PDB file of C-alpha atoms in Angstrom:
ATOM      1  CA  UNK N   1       8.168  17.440   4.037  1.00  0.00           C
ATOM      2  CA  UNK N   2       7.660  17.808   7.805  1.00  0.00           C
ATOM      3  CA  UNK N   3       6.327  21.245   7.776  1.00  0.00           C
ATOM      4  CA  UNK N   4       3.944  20.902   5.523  1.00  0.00           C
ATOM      5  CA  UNK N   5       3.513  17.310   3.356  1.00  0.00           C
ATOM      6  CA  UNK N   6       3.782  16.347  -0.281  1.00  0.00           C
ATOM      7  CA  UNK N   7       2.284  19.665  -1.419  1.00  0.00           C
ATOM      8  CA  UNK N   8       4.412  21.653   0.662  1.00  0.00           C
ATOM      9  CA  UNK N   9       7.427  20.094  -1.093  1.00  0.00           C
ATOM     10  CA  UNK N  10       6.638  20.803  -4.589  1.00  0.00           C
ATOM     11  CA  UNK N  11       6.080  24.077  -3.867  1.00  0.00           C
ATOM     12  CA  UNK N  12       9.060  24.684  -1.992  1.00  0.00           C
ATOM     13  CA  UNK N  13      11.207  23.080  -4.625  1.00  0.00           C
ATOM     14  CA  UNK N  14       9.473  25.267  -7.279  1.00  0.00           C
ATOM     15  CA  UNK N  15      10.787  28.359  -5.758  1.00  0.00           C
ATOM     16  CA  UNK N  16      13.741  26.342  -4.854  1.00  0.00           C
ATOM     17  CA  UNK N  17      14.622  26.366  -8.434  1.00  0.00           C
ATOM     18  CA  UNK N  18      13.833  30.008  -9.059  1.00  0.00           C
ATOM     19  CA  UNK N  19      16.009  31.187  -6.735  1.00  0.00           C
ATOM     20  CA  UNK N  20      18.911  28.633  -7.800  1.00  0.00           C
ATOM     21  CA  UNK N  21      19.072  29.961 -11.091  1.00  0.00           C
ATOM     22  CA  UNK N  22      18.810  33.309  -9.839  1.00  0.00           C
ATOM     23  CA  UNK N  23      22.074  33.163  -7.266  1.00  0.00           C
ATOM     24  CA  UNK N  24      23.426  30.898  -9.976  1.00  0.00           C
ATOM     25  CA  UNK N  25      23.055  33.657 -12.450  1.00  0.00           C
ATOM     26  CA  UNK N  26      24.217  36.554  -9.881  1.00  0.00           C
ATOM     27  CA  UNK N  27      27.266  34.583  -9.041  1.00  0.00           C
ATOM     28  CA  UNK N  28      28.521  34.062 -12.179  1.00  0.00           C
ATOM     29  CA  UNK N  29      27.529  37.621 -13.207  1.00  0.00           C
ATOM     30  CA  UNK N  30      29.700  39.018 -10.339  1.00  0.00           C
ATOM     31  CA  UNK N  31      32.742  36.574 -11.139  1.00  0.00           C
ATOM     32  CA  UNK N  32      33.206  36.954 -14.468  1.00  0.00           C
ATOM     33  CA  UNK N  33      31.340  40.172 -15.510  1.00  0.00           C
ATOM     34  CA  UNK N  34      27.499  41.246 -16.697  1.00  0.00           C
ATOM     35  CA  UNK N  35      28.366  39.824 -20.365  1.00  0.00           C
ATOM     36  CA  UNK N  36      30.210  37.148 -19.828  1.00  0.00           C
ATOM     37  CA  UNK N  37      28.514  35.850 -17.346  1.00  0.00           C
ATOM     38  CA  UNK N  38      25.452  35.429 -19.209  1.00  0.00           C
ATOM     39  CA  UNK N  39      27.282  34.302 -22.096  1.00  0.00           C
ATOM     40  CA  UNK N  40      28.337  31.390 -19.699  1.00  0.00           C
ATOM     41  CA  UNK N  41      24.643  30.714 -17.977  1.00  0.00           C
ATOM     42  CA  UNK N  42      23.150  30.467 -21.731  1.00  0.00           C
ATOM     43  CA  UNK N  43      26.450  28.162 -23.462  1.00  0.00           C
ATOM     44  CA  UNK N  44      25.707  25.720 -20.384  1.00  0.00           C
ATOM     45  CA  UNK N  45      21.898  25.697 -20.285  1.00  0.00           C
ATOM     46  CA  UNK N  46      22.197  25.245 -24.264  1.00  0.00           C
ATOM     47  CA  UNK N  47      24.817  22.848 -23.786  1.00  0.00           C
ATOM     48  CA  UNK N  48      21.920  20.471 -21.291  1.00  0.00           C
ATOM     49  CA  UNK N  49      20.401  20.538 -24.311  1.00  0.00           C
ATOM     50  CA  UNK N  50      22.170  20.416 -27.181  1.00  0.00           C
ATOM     51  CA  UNK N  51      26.282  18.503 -27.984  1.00  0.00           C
ATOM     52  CA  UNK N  52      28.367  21.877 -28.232  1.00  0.00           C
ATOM     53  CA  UNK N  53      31.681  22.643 -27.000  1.00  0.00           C
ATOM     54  CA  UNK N  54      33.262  24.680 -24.051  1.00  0.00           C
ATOM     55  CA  UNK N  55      36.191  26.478 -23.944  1.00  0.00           C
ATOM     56  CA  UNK N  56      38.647  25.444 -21.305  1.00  0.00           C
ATOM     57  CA  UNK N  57      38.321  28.898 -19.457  1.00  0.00           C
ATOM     58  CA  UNK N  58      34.763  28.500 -19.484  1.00  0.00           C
ATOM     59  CA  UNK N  59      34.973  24.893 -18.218  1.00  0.00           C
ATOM     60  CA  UNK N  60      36.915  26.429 -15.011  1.00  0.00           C
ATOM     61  CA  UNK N  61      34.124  29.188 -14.369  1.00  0.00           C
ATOM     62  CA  UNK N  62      31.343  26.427 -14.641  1.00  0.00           C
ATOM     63  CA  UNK N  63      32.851  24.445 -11.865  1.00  0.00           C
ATOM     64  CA  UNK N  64      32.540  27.016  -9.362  1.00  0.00           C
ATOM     65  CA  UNK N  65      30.843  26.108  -6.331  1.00  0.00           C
ATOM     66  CA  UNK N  66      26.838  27.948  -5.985  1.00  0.00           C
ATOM     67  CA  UNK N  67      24.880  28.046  -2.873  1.00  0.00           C
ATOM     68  CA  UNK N  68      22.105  25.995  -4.019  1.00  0.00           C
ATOM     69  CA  UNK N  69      21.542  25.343  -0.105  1.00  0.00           C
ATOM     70  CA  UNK N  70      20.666  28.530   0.576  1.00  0.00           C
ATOM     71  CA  UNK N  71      18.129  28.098  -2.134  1.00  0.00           C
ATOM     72  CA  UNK N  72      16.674  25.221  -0.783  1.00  0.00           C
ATOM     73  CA  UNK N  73      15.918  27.314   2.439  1.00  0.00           C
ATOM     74  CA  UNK N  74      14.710  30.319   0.945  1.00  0.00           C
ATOM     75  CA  UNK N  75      12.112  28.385  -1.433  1.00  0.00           C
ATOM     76  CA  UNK N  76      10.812  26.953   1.688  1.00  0.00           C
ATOM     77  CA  UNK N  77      10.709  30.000   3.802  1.00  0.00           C
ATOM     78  CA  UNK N  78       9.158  31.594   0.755  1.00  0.00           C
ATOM     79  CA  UNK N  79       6.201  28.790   0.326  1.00  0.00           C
ATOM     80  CA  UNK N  80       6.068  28.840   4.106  1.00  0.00           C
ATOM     81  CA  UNK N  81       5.472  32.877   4.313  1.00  0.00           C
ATOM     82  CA  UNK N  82       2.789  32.317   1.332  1.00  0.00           C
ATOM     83  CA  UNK N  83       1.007  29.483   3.270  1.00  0.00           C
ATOM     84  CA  UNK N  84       1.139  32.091   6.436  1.00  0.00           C
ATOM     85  CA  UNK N  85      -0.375  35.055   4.150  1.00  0.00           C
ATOM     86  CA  UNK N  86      -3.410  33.111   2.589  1.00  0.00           C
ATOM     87  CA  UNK N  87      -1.781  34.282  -1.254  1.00  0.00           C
TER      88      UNK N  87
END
């Protein structure tokens, strides 16, 4: 908020978000393999959504930790190098 205002912070978080799910997705890509991995990203996004069930070895993959901090500053730096550009 004090580099740039309200605007500047819904922007930020915006890309924020994109690059969360991104590393999110990468991570557990890396950890647990191309497939499984995304088997895991879309059981837990379905599972916001809708009451199913996890397996236990899943449960243990879904608590590890993601650098969502890192996201935080590259949505900013991102919205900051847009505001820069004009785009």
């Amino acid at each position: 908020g004090a580099l740039g205002g309200n605007p500047f912070i819904v922007y930020a978080m915006a890309y924020s978000l994109a690059v969360g799910a991104a590393a999110a997705l990468g991570t557990l890509m890396v950890r647990l393999g191309p497939w499984r991995g995304l088997r895991l990203a879309a059981r837990l996004t379905a599972r916001a959504f809708l009451p199913l069930a996890i397996a236990d070895d899943e449960r243990a993959a879904a608590k590890m930790p993601l650098p969502f901090g890192m996201a935080i500053a590259a949505g900013a730096l991102i919205h900051l190098v847009e505001l820069r550009v004009g785009a």
